């Protein structure tokens, strides 16, 4: 606010009015209305007003605050085209920051950490409230969260496809480039690679009040995502960039918008059964038993650049596991659409599918002699009543009581994450996916498994720790992160990140915390 009052954007009369009315919360809106009226007058043409709109969208809804270098690149992007330096608002960052202050009416500033932010939280609240305001259209920005997230996701995808060279990030150099060099050369690469799926998920999320423009944006985003995954080189660029910056190239929650859809051949018969399933259990059980058979997983390894298949295997999922899933589906809020949980280890050699873990055996010379062998293990979840105190860990496997996918409620959410070396995996069970406001203060049950087999044998994952905790609603697809080498996890909780040692380590705990970097 002090920076706003001292800016060149406002006159001495405006400054006096702002100071005299600052103590009245309801007068903040009046002040912002006047500021946006002046912004509108300073940006009379369509292109300059679009730049203002884009600036406020990125600052308001970007997955994290952008640096001046990142924001300058973001405002210069044109979806579907390479970025030209002539589109930059300024050649140097000092001039760029002054321009941002001017075109935003001094409502956007750069903090001590060099990232862009609003001068006060009430600016964001004002922008969101403007969607339902009865003020004249010309006096306000219309920033729709859903449309903005779609726009940011498309800008990120466009940057990955059109602004990053279609080849190795190191170019012709034999050495791997440093992350500092990559960020300097491609300012928006880190943000685009890490957050396009985050914004894609939020943009495609159905809220029930989508406008015609929002629906069009969602359609455009879906088309762009489809084209992105059909372009093997662009996918390779994203994958390489992700691993270079030391994070997993995961679709995260975006895959929630592509659920498996359940449908019987005779939809009228199914609808009749679902009207009152409790009174028609024999017929419903017969229908579910029929649907539970014939489910297969196709595991294929391809070389993306050559689009060449080098390994393929198909195996059937036991009908018992599918039956559990279908029973959950019938009693859930939306029986025609349901998640199908699948997780893969970093090396893609272990796959968790429902209540089964499958280990693929691939020899070193996969191109010469691809193996068709695989082994499997049924995973179990110990009784919640046997969960130990948070300060302890389980020294040996506990009694197996029920399969992990047998829920307390049909709509409960489950997920499995592997450690980077695939020696451990963690199971998260809760009333719903973290990030849903309905479950913000709920508890999740977590069980950590350790593989007690040798690599060439069948997997033997046993529970070594089990506990309950709350998880931050902002954790999204990474509520729990494994340490890269030690039996240590970081948990994103409400207002704090907890670090938990879940098994014995060769190093003292205090030394681990001081010397180790968590990814």
Short mmCIF file of C-alpha atoms in Angstrom, two decimals:
data_model
loop_
_atom_site.label_atom_id
_atom_site.label_comp_id
_atom_site.label_asym_id
_atom_site.label_seq_id
_atom_site.Cartn_x
_atom_site.Cartn_y
_atom_site.Cartn_z
CA UNK A 1 0.00 0.00 0.00
CA UNK A 2 2.89 2.36 0.80
CA UNK A 3 4.38 1.66 -2.63
CA UNK A 4 1.01 2.38 -4.23
CA UNK A 5 0.67 5.70 -2.42
CA UNK A 6 4.17 6.74 -3.45
CA UNK A 7 3.79 5.73 -7.10
CA UNK A 8 3.58 8.13 -10.02
CA UNK A 9 0.31 6.58 -11.13
CA UNK A 10 -1.89 8.55 -8.73
CA UNK A 11 -2.28 12.29 -8.25
CA UNK A 12 -1.91 14.12 -4.94
CA UNK A 13 -5.71 14.35 -4.73
CA UNK A 14 -6.07 10.56 -5.22
CA UNK A 15 -3.38 9.96 -2.61
CA UNK A 16 -5.17 12.17 -0.08
CA UNK A 17 -8.47 10.38 -0.74
CA UNK A 18 -6.89 6.92 -0.33
CA UNK A 19 -5.24 7.83 2.98
CA UNK A 20 -8.36 9.43 4.44
CA UNK A 21 -10.57 6.45 3.56
CA UNK A 22 -8.11 3.60 4.18
CA UNK A 23 -9.63 2.73 7.57
CA UNK A 24 -13.01 1.92 6.01
CA UNK A 25 -12.95 -1.55 4.53
CA UNK A 26 -15.97 -0.93 2.34
CA UNK A 27 -14.21 2.04 0.73
CA UNK A 28 -11.44 -0.20 -0.61
CA UNK A 29 -13.78 -1.26 -3.42
CA UNK A 30 -14.43 2.36 -4.32
CA UNK A 31 -10.70 3.01 -4.42
CA UNK A 32 -10.09 -0.02 -6.64
CA UNK A 33 -12.92 1.04 -8.95
CA UNK A 34 -11.24 4.40 -9.43
CA UNK A 35 -7.86 2.74 -10.02
CA UNK A 36 -9.27 0.44 -12.71
CA UNK A 37 -11.06 3.35 -14.34
CA UNK A 38 -7.68 5.08 -14.68
CA UNK A 39 -6.06 1.86 -15.90
CA UNK A 40 -8.78 1.54 -18.55
CA UNK A 41 -8.16 5.10 -19.74
CA UNK A 42 -4.42 4.42 -19.97
CA UNK A 43 -5.06 1.28 -22.04
CA UNK A 44 -7.71 2.35 -24.55
CA UNK A 45 -6.95 -0.10 -27.37
CA UNK A 46 -7.76 -3.80 -27.36
CA UNK A 47 -4.16 -5.05 -27.36
CA UNK A 48 -2.96 -2.98 -24.40
CA UNK A 49 -6.09 -3.88 -22.40
CA UNK A 50 -5.45 -7.56 -23.17
CA UNK A 51 -1.94 -7.16 -21.72
CA UNK A 52 -3.41 -5.68 -18.53
CA UNK A 53 -5.90 -8.55 -18.35
CA UNK A 54 -3.16 -11.12 -18.83
CA UNK A 55 -0.98 -9.50 -16.16
CA UNK A 56 -3.70 -9.65 -13.51
CA UNK A 57 -4.59 -13.23 -14.48
CA UNK A 58 -1.03 -14.51 -14.07
CA UNK A 59 -0.43 -12.67 -10.80
CA UNK A 60 -3.80 -13.78 -9.39
CA UNK A 61 -3.79 -17.47 -10.31
CA UNK A 62 -0.27 -18.67 -11.20
CA UNK A 63 0.62 -21.88 -9.35
CA UNK A 64 3.38 -19.96 -7.57
CA UNK A 65 4.54 -16.31 -7.69
CA UNK A 66 6.51 -15.54 -10.84
CA UNK A 67 9.86 -13.82 -10.97
CA UNK A 68 10.21 -10.71 -13.10
CA UNK A 69 12.01 -12.76 -15.78
CA UNK A 70 9.25 -15.37 -15.83
CA UNK A 71 6.46 -12.79 -15.88
CA UNK A 72 8.06 -10.87 -18.74
CA UNK A 73 8.15 -14.07 -20.80
CA UNK A 74 4.60 -15.06 -19.79
CA UNK A 75 3.18 -11.71 -20.95
CA UNK A 76 4.97 -12.08 -24.28
CA UNK A 77 3.56 -15.49 -25.19
CA UNK A 78 1.21 -15.99 -28.11
CA UNK A 79 -0.45 -19.41 -27.99
CA UNK A 80 0.57 -21.59 -30.92
CA UNK A 81 3.51 -19.38 -32.00
CA UNK A 82 7.19 -19.01 -31.07
CA UNK A 83 7.83 -15.99 -28.85
CA UNK A 84 9.52 -13.02 -30.48
CA UNK A 85 11.72 -10.65 -28.50
CA UNK A 86 9.80 -7.77 -30.09
CA UNK A 87 6.81 -8.75 -27.93
CA UNK A 88 8.70 -8.09 -24.68
CA UNK A 89 7.36 -5.10 -22.77
CA UNK A 90 10.92 -4.02 -22.01
CA UNK A 91 14.46 -5.10 -22.87
CA UNK A 92 15.74 -5.02 -19.29
CA UNK A 93 14.09 -6.09 -16.04
CA UNK A 94 14.34 -2.74 -14.24
CA UNK A 95 12.35 -1.04 -16.98
CA UNK A 96 9.94 -3.98 -17.09
CA UNK A 97 9.19 -3.68 -13.36
CA UNK A 98 8.46 0.03 -13.74
CA UNK A 99 6.12 -0.69 -16.66
CA UNK A 100 4.29 -3.33 -14.59
CA UNK A 101 3.78 -0.85 -11.77
CA UNK A 102 2.42 1.70 -14.24
CA UNK A 103 0.04 -0.49 -16.25
CA UNK A 104 -1.29 -2.17 -13.08
CA UNK A 105 -2.04 1.11 -11.35
CA UNK A 106 0.65 0.21 -8.80
CA UNK A 107 -1.49 -2.72 -7.64
CA UNK A 108 1.25 -5.20 -8.63
CA UNK A 109 4.64 -5.00 -6.98
CA UNK A 110 7.84 -7.06 -6.80
CA UNK A 111 8.72 -8.23 -3.30
CA UNK A 112 12.09 -8.79 -1.68
CA UNK A 113 12.20 -12.26 -3.24
CA UNK A 114 11.88 -10.61 -6.69
CA UNK A 115 8.47 -12.20 -7.39
CA UNK A 116 5.33 -10.40 -8.54
CA UNK A 117 2.42 -10.02 -6.13
CA UNK A 118 -0.53 -7.79 -5.36
CA UNK A 119 0.05 -5.00 -2.88
CA UNK A 120 -2.76 -6.39 -0.72
CA UNK A 121 -4.90 -9.54 -0.59
CA UNK A 122 -8.00 -7.39 -1.06
CA UNK A 123 -6.96 -6.76 -4.68
CA UNK A 124 -7.52 -10.45 -5.50
CA UNK A 125 -10.80 -10.45 -3.59
CA UNK A 126 -11.92 -7.40 -5.57
CA UNK A 127 -11.08 -9.08 -8.88
CA UNK A 128 -12.99 -12.25 -8.00
CA UNK A 129 -15.99 -10.27 -6.75
CA UNK A 130 -16.00 -8.37 -10.04
CA UNK A 131 -17.40 -11.47 -11.74
CA UNK A 132 -20.75 -10.94 -10.02
CA UNK A 133 -20.59 -7.17 -9.76
CA UNK A 134 -23.22 -4.94 -11.33
CA UNK A 135 -20.67 -2.25 -12.18
CA UNK A 136 -20.40 -1.26 -15.84
CA UNK A 137 -18.41 -3.72 -17.94
CA UNK A 138 -15.91 -1.07 -19.02
CA UNK A 139 -14.93 -0.29 -15.42
CA UNK A 140 -13.80 -3.75 -14.41
CA UNK A 141 -11.72 -6.74 -15.34
CA UNK A 142 -13.61 -9.97 -15.77
CA UNK A 143 -11.21 -12.64 -14.52
CA UNK A 144 -12.78 -16.08 -14.44
CA UNK A 145 -10.70 -18.57 -12.40
CA UNK A 146 -11.57 -21.50 -14.69
CA UNK A 147 -10.85 -19.60 -17.91
CA UNK A 148 -7.64 -18.20 -16.44
CA UNK A 149 -6.36 -21.64 -15.44
CA UNK A 150 -7.15 -22.91 -18.95
CA UNK A 151 -5.30 -19.94 -20.45
CA UNK A 152 -2.22 -20.44 -18.25
CA UNK A 153 -2.14 -24.17 -19.05
CA UNK A 154 -2.34 -23.47 -22.79
CA UNK A 155 0.38 -20.82 -22.55
CA UNK A 156 2.64 -23.29 -20.74
CA UNK A 157 2.02 -26.02 -23.33
CA UNK A 158 2.63 -23.56 -26.14
CA UNK A 159 5.93 -22.55 -24.54
CA UNK A 160 7.04 -26.19 -24.27
CA UNK A 161 6.07 -26.92 -27.88
CA UNK A 162 7.11 -23.73 -29.69
CA UNK A 163 9.81 -22.06 -27.58
CA UNK A 164 11.93 -25.01 -26.45
CA UNK A 165 14.15 -26.63 -29.14
CA UNK A 166 12.85 -29.96 -30.39
CA UNK A 167 15.83 -31.96 -29.21
CA UNK A 168 18.01 -32.57 -26.16
CA UNK A 169 18.16 -29.60 -23.78
CA UNK A 170 21.95 -29.76 -23.85
CA UNK A 171 21.97 -29.25 -27.62
CA UNK A 172 25.18 -30.54 -29.16
CA UNK A 173 27.08 -30.32 -25.87
CA UNK A 174 28.09 -33.69 -24.35
CA UNK A 175 27.51 -32.39 -20.80
CA UNK A 176 24.15 -31.97 -19.10
CA UNK A 177 23.17 -28.28 -18.70
CA UNK A 178 22.81 -26.87 -15.18
CA UNK A 179 19.36 -25.82 -14.00
CA UNK A 180 20.65 -22.25 -13.62
CA UNK A 181 21.72 -22.16 -17.27
CA UNK A 182 18.40 -23.59 -18.42
CA UNK A 183 16.38 -21.03 -16.45
CA UNK A 184 18.54 -18.25 -17.85
CA UNK A 185 18.08 -19.48 -21.41
CA UNK A 186 14.42 -20.54 -21.11
CA UNK A 187 12.88 -18.39 -18.34
CA UNK A 188 9.47 -20.07 -18.26
CA UNK A 189 10.62 -23.68 -18.72
CA UNK A 190 10.63 -24.61 -15.03
CA UNK A 191 7.18 -23.15 -14.39
CA UNK A 192 5.67 -24.56 -17.59
CA UNK A 193 7.00 -28.07 -17.05
CA UNK A 194 5.95 -28.15 -13.41
CA UNK A 195 2.58 -26.40 -13.45
CA UNK A 196 0.83 -26.97 -16.78
CA UNK A 197 -0.95 -30.06 -15.45
CA UNK A 198 -1.89 -28.23 -12.24
CA UNK A 199 -3.55 -25.41 -14.19
CA UNK A 200 -5.04 -27.89 -16.64
CA UNK A 201 -6.78 -29.74 -13.82
CA UNK A 202 -8.15 -26.54 -12.25
CA UNK A 203 -9.25 -25.22 -15.63
CA UNK A 204 -11.15 -28.40 -16.56
CA UNK A 205 -12.75 -28.85 -13.15
CA UNK A 206 -16.53 -28.73 -13.45
CA UNK A 207 -18.20 -26.18 -11.20
CA UNK A 208 -21.67 -26.17 -12.76
CA UNK A 209 -21.71 -22.46 -13.60
CA UNK A 210 -19.42 -22.37 -16.64
CA UNK A 211 -20.05 -19.58 -19.11
CA UNK A 212 -20.00 -20.08 -22.85
CA UNK A 213 -16.49 -18.56 -23.00
CA UNK A 214 -15.24 -20.89 -20.25
CA UNK A 215 -16.65 -23.96 -22.00
CA UNK A 216 -14.89 -22.88 -25.19
CA UNK A 217 -11.63 -22.43 -23.29
CA UNK A 218 -11.98 -25.90 -21.79
CA UNK A 219 -12.61 -27.38 -25.23
CA UNK A 220 -9.54 -25.59 -26.62
CA UNK A 221 -7.40 -26.86 -23.74
CA UNK A 222 -8.52 -30.46 -24.22
CA UNK A 223 -7.67 -30.24 -27.91
CA UNK A 224 -4.27 -28.78 -27.11
CA UNK A 225 -3.52 -31.51 -24.54
CA UNK A 226 -4.48 -34.17 -27.09
CA UNK A 227 -2.17 -32.67 -29.71
CA UNK A 228 0.61 -32.37 -27.15
CA UNK A 229 0.55 -36.08 -26.33
CA UNK A 230 0.42 -37.00 -30.00
CA UNK A 231 3.70 -35.09 -30.43
CA UNK A 232 6.32 -37.52 -29.07
CA UNK A 233 9.14 -34.96 -29.24
CA UNK A 234 7.26 -32.39 -27.15
CA UNK A 235 6.47 -35.06 -24.56
CA UNK A 236 10.17 -35.98 -24.51
CA UNK A 237 11.12 -32.31 -23.97
CA UNK A 238 8.70 -32.06 -21.04
CA UNK A 239 9.97 -35.33 -19.57
CA UNK A 240 13.63 -34.35 -19.86
CA UNK A 241 12.99 -30.89 -18.41
CA UNK A 242 11.09 -32.36 -15.46
CA UNK A 243 13.80 -34.81 -14.50
CA UNK A 244 16.49 -32.16 -15.05
CA UNK A 245 14.73 -29.92 -12.52
CA UNK A 246 14.38 -32.97 -10.23
CA UNK A 247 10.64 -33.49 -10.19
CA UNK A 248 8.44 -36.22 -11.61
CA UNK A 249 6.75 -35.49 -14.98
CA UNK A 250 3.38 -36.48 -13.57
CA UNK A 251 -0.10 -35.72 -14.83
CA UNK A 252 -1.15 -35.44 -11.19
CA UNK A 253 -4.82 -34.66 -10.73
CA UNK A 254 -5.32 -33.95 -14.41
CA UNK A 255 -6.07 -37.64 -14.95
CA UNK A 256 -9.18 -37.18 -12.77
CA UNK A 257 -10.81 -35.60 -15.81
CA UNK A 258 -10.42 -38.85 -17.78
CA UNK A 259 -12.22 -41.38 -15.57
CA UNK A 260 -13.20 -44.87 -16.67
CA UNK A 261 -16.87 -44.79 -17.62
CA UNK A 262 -19.09 -47.72 -16.67
CA UNK A 263 -21.91 -48.61 -19.03
CA UNK A 264 -23.96 -51.73 -19.68
CA UNK A 265 -25.12 -52.70 -23.15
CA UNK A 266 -28.71 -52.31 -21.98
CA UNK A 267 -28.61 -48.93 -20.25
CA UNK A 268 -32.30 -49.05 -19.38
CA UNK A 269 -31.80 -52.26 -17.42
CA UNK A 270 -28.86 -50.74 -15.56
CA UNK A 271 -30.81 -47.56 -14.78
CA UNK A 272 -33.65 -49.68 -13.42
CA UNK A 273 -31.25 -51.61 -11.17
CA UNK A 274 -29.66 -48.42 -9.88
CA UNK A 275 -32.96 -46.81 -8.90
CA UNK A 276 -33.20 -49.13 -5.93
CA UNK A 277 -30.11 -51.37 -5.81
CA UNK A 278 -30.78 -52.66 -2.29
CA UNK A 279 -34.04 -54.39 -3.30
CA UNK A 280 -32.53 -55.95 -6.44
CA UNK A 281 -29.30 -57.36 -5.06
CA UNK A 282 -29.39 -60.73 -6.92
CA UNK A 283 -29.75 -59.10 -10.33
CA UNK A 284 -27.20 -56.41 -9.47
CA UNK A 285 -24.70 -58.96 -8.17
CA UNK A 286 -25.07 -60.99 -11.35
CA UNK A 287 -24.45 -57.90 -13.50
CA UNK A 288 -21.36 -56.92 -11.48
CA UNK A 289 -19.93 -60.45 -11.59
CA UNK A 290 -20.22 -60.35 -15.36
CA UNK A 291 -18.52 -56.97 -15.57
CA UNK A 292 -15.68 -58.02 -13.25
CA UNK A 293 -14.21 -60.47 -15.78
CA UNK A 294 -12.06 -59.73 -18.80
CA UNK A 295 -10.07 -56.72 -17.46
CA UNK A 296 -6.51 -56.60 -18.83
CA UNK A 297 -3.48 -54.36 -18.43
CA UNK A 298 -1.31 -53.75 -21.47
CA UNK A 299 2.28 -52.86 -20.50
CA UNK A 300 4.29 -51.46 -23.40
CA UNK A 301 7.77 -49.93 -23.55
CA UNK A 302 8.46 -47.62 -26.49
CA UNK A 303 11.34 -45.49 -27.65
CA UNK A 304 9.55 -42.17 -28.05
CA UNK A 305 11.83 -40.53 -30.60
CA UNK A 306 11.60 -43.54 -32.90
CA UNK A 307 8.04 -44.44 -31.91
CA UNK A 308 9.33 -48.02 -31.78
CA UNK A 309 7.86 -50.69 -29.52
CA UNK A 310 10.61 -52.67 -27.77
CA UNK A 311 8.62 -54.58 -25.15
CA UNK A 312 5.01 -55.54 -24.58
CA UNK A 313 3.17 -57.70 -22.09
CA UNK A 314 -0.48 -58.20 -21.22
CA UNK A 315 -1.88 -59.65 -18.02
CA UNK A 316 -5.35 -60.03 -16.60
CA UNK A 317 -6.50 -58.31 -13.42
CA UNK A 318 -8.14 -60.82 -11.06
CA UNK A 319 -11.91 -60.48 -11.09
CA UNK A 320 -11.95 -60.32 -7.27
CA UNK A 321 -10.13 -56.96 -7.35
CA UNK A 322 -12.43 -55.58 -10.04
CA UNK A 323 -15.47 -56.79 -8.08
CA UNK A 324 -14.41 -54.68 -5.09
CA UNK A 325 -14.06 -51.67 -7.34
CA UNK A 326 -17.48 -52.22 -8.91
CA UNK A 327 -19.15 -52.64 -5.52
CA UNK A 328 -17.68 -49.31 -4.50
CA UNK A 329 -18.91 -47.80 -7.74
CA UNK A 330 -22.51 -48.92 -7.23
CA UNK A 331 -22.72 -47.29 -3.81
CA UNK A 332 -20.82 -44.13 -4.73
CA UNK A 333 -22.28 -40.74 -5.55
CA UNK A 334 -21.64 -41.20 -9.27
CA UNK A 335 -21.97 -44.91 -10.17
CA UNK A 336 -21.38 -44.40 -13.89
CA UNK A 337 -17.94 -42.82 -13.46
CA UNK A 338 -15.20 -43.92 -11.09
CA UNK A 339 -11.41 -43.62 -10.62
CA UNK A 340 -9.17 -46.53 -11.50
CA UNK A 341 -6.05 -46.15 -9.30
CA UNK A 342 -2.76 -46.93 -11.02
CA UNK A 343 0.74 -45.94 -9.84
CA UNK A 344 4.16 -46.62 -11.34
CA UNK A 345 7.65 -46.59 -9.86
CA UNK A 346 10.19 -44.14 -11.29
CA UNK A 347 11.84 -46.87 -13.35
CA UNK A 348 8.39 -47.99 -14.63
CA UNK A 349 9.20 -51.57 -13.66
CA UNK A 350 6.66 -51.80 -10.82
CA UNK A 351 2.99 -51.03 -11.24
CA UNK A 352 0.39 -50.80 -8.46
CA UNK A 353 -3.06 -51.60 -9.87
CA UNK A 354 -5.94 -51.67 -7.39
CA UNK A 355 -4.84 -54.13 -4.69
CA UNK A 356 -2.02 -55.72 -6.72
CA UNK A 357 1.60 -54.82 -7.26
CA UNK A 358 3.12 -56.15 -10.48
CA UNK A 359 6.88 -56.31 -11.03
CA UNK A 360 8.06 -56.48 -14.64
CA UNK A 361 11.30 -58.38 -15.25
CA UNK A 362 13.32 -56.69 -17.95
CA UNK A 363 16.85 -57.89 -18.78
CA UNK A 364 19.63 -55.40 -19.45
CA UNK A 365 19.59 -56.07 -23.18
CA UNK A 366 15.88 -55.36 -23.63
CA UNK A 367 16.33 -54.77 -27.36
CA UNK A 368 17.84 -58.23 -27.81
CA UNK A 369 15.93 -60.53 -25.46
CA UNK A 370 12.84 -58.94 -23.94
CA UNK A 371 11.55 -61.05 -21.07
CA UNK A 372 7.87 -61.94 -20.82
CA UNK A 373 8.05 -62.68 -17.11
CA UNK A 374 6.39 -60.74 -14.34
CA UNK A 375 5.54 -61.39 -10.69
CA UNK A 376 2.76 -60.00 -8.55
CA UNK A 377 1.77 -59.47 -4.92
CA UNK A 378 -1.58 -58.65 -3.36
CA UNK A 379 -1.22 -55.63 -1.09
CA UNK A 380 -3.02 -55.38 2.23
CA UNK A 381 -3.76 -52.65 4.72
CA UNK A 382 -3.47 -53.38 8.43
CA UNK A 383 -6.28 -52.56 10.85
CA UNK A 384 -6.65 -48.89 11.69
CA UNK A 385 -7.04 -49.92 15.34
CA UNK A 386 -3.47 -51.26 15.19
CA UNK A 387 -2.01 -47.96 13.98
CA UNK A 388 0.97 -47.09 16.14
CA UNK A 389 1.89 -43.87 17.84
CA UNK A 390 3.61 -41.32 15.57
CA UNK A 391 6.92 -41.67 17.39
CA UNK A 392 7.24 -45.38 16.59
CA UNK A 393 7.66 -47.58 13.57
CA UNK A 394 6.67 -51.18 13.01
CA UNK A 395 9.76 -53.43 13.14
CA UNK A 396 8.13 -56.29 11.20
CA UNK A 397 5.06 -57.00 9.12
CA UNK A 398 1.74 -56.90 10.93
CA UNK A 399 -1.13 -59.32 10.43
CA UNK A 400 -2.88 -58.88 7.10
CA UNK A 401 -6.50 -58.03 7.77
CA UNK A 402 -8.11 -56.78 4.57
CA UNK A 403 -7.22 -55.74 0.99
CA UNK A 404 -6.26 -52.08 0.75
CA UNK A 405 -9.08 -51.22 -1.63
CA UNK A 406 -11.83 -52.31 0.77
CA UNK A 407 -13.00 -48.83 1.85
CA UNK A 408 -14.76 -47.50 4.89
CA UNK A 409 -16.92 -45.51 2.49
CA UNK A 410 -17.62 -46.04 -1.26
CA UNK A 411 -16.36 -42.55 -2.05
CA UNK A 412 -13.12 -42.79 -0.10
CA UNK A 413 -9.98 -41.88 -2.02
CA UNK A 414 -6.80 -43.95 -2.32
CA UNK A 415 -3.40 -43.42 -3.85
CA UNK A 416 0.03 -45.10 -3.84
CA UNK A 417 3.39 -43.38 -4.24
CA UNK A 418 6.74 -45.13 -4.75
CA UNK A 419 10.06 -43.88 -3.41
CA UNK A 420 12.64 -42.97 -6.05
CA UNK A 421 14.52 -46.26 -5.55
CA UNK A 422 11.24 -48.27 -5.39
CA UNK A 423 12.30 -49.83 -2.08
CA UNK A 424 9.40 -48.17 -0.31
CA UNK A 425 5.90 -47.12 -1.19
CA UNK A 426 3.24 -45.25 0.73
CA UNK A 427 -0.50 -45.78 0.69
CA UNK A 428 -2.77 -42.80 1.38
CA UNK A 429 -6.40 -43.43 2.32
CA UNK A 430 -8.89 -40.70 3.11
CA UNK A 431 -12.42 -39.37 2.71
CA UNK A 432 -11.48 -37.64 -0.54
CA UNK A 433 -8.56 -36.35 -2.56
CA UNK A 434 -6.50 -33.64 -0.79
CA UNK A 435 -7.34 -30.22 -2.17
CA UNK A 436 -11.13 -30.57 -1.91
CA UNK A 437 -12.41 -27.92 0.50
CA UNK A 438 -14.92 -30.43 1.92
CA UNK A 439 -12.05 -32.52 3.32
CA UNK A 440 -9.70 -29.72 4.35
CA UNK A 441 -9.60 -30.67 8.06
CA UNK A 442 -10.12 -34.42 7.62
CA UNK A 443 -7.64 -37.11 8.61
CA UNK A 444 -5.89 -39.46 6.20
CA UNK A 445 -4.49 -42.87 7.06
CA UNK A 446 -1.01 -43.58 5.75
CA UNK A 447 0.81 -46.91 5.55
CA UNK A 448 4.44 -47.23 4.47
CA UNK A 449 5.59 -50.49 2.87
CA UNK A 450 9.14 -51.78 2.48
CA UNK A 451 10.18 -54.33 -0.14
CA UNK A 452 11.85 -57.16 1.75
CA UNK A 453 12.70 -59.22 -1.32
CA UNK A 454 15.67 -59.23 -3.63
CA UNK A 455 15.09 -57.60 -7.00
CA UNK A 456 15.06 -60.87 -8.96
CA UNK A 457 12.40 -62.43 -6.74
CA UNK A 458 8.70 -61.74 -6.40
CA UNK A 459 7.89 -58.47 -4.61
CA UNK A 460 7.38 -58.74 -0.86
CA UNK A 461 6.19 -55.35 0.38
CA UNK A 462 5.37 -55.35 4.10
CA UNK A 463 4.04 -52.58 6.34
CA UNK A 464 6.78 -50.88 8.38
CA UNK A 465 4.87 -47.81 9.56
CA UNK A 466 1.26 -46.73 9.83
CA UNK A 467 -0.29 -43.54 11.20
CA UNK A 468 -2.97 -40.89 10.73
CA UNK A 469 -2.50 -37.22 9.93
CA UNK A 470 -4.16 -34.27 8.23
CA UNK A 471 -2.87 -33.18 4.83
CA UNK A 472 -2.77 -29.69 3.38
CA UNK A 473 -5.48 -28.93 0.86
CA UNK A 474 -2.83 -27.17 -1.24
CA UNK A 475 -0.56 -30.20 -1.48
CA UNK A 476 -2.31 -31.37 -4.68
CA UNK A 477 -0.46 -34.29 -6.28
CA UNK A 478 2.50 -34.31 -3.86
CA UNK A 479 1.16 -34.41 -0.29
CA UNK A 480 3.96 -36.80 0.71
CA UNK A 481 7.52 -36.88 -0.63
CA UNK A 482 10.14 -39.56 0.02
CA UNK A 483 13.75 -38.72 0.78
CA UNK A 484 15.87 -39.92 -2.20
CA UNK A 485 17.95 -42.37 -0.15
CA UNK A 486 16.94 -42.47 3.54
CA UNK A 487 13.77 -43.87 5.23
CA UNK A 488 12.38 -40.37 5.61
CA UNK A 489 9.24 -38.65 4.32
CA UNK A 490 8.06 -35.04 4.25
CA UNK A 491 4.33 -34.52 4.76
CA UNK A 492 2.55 -31.33 3.74
CA UNK A 493 0.17 -30.71 6.65
CA UNK A 494 -2.04 -27.77 7.59
CA UNK A 495 0.32 -24.85 8.02
CA UNK A 496 3.45 -26.96 8.52
CA UNK A 497 5.65 -29.52 6.77
CA UNK A 498 6.36 -32.55 8.98
CA UNK A 499 9.38 -34.80 8.57
CA UNK A 500 9.01 -38.40 9.68
CA UNK A 501 11.63 -41.13 10.08
CA UNK A 502 9.73 -44.36 9.47
CA UNK A 503 12.53 -46.95 9.81
CA UNK A 504 16.02 -47.24 11.23
CA UNK A 505 18.68 -45.22 9.43
CA UNK A 506 22.43 -45.48 9.39
CA UNK A 507 22.65 -41.74 10.12
CA UNK A 508 21.48 -39.86 13.26
CA UNK A 509 18.16 -38.14 12.60
CA UNK A 510 19.53 -34.65 13.36
CA UNK A 511 22.37 -35.12 10.85
CA UNK A 512 19.91 -36.26 8.19
CA UNK A 513 17.86 -33.09 8.60
CA UNK A 514 20.89 -30.81 8.48
CA UNK A 515 22.74 -32.40 5.58
CA UNK A 516 20.13 -33.92 3.28
CA UNK A 517 18.13 -32.20 0.59
CA UNK A 518 14.50 -33.31 0.18
CA UNK A 519 13.07 -33.51 -3.34
#
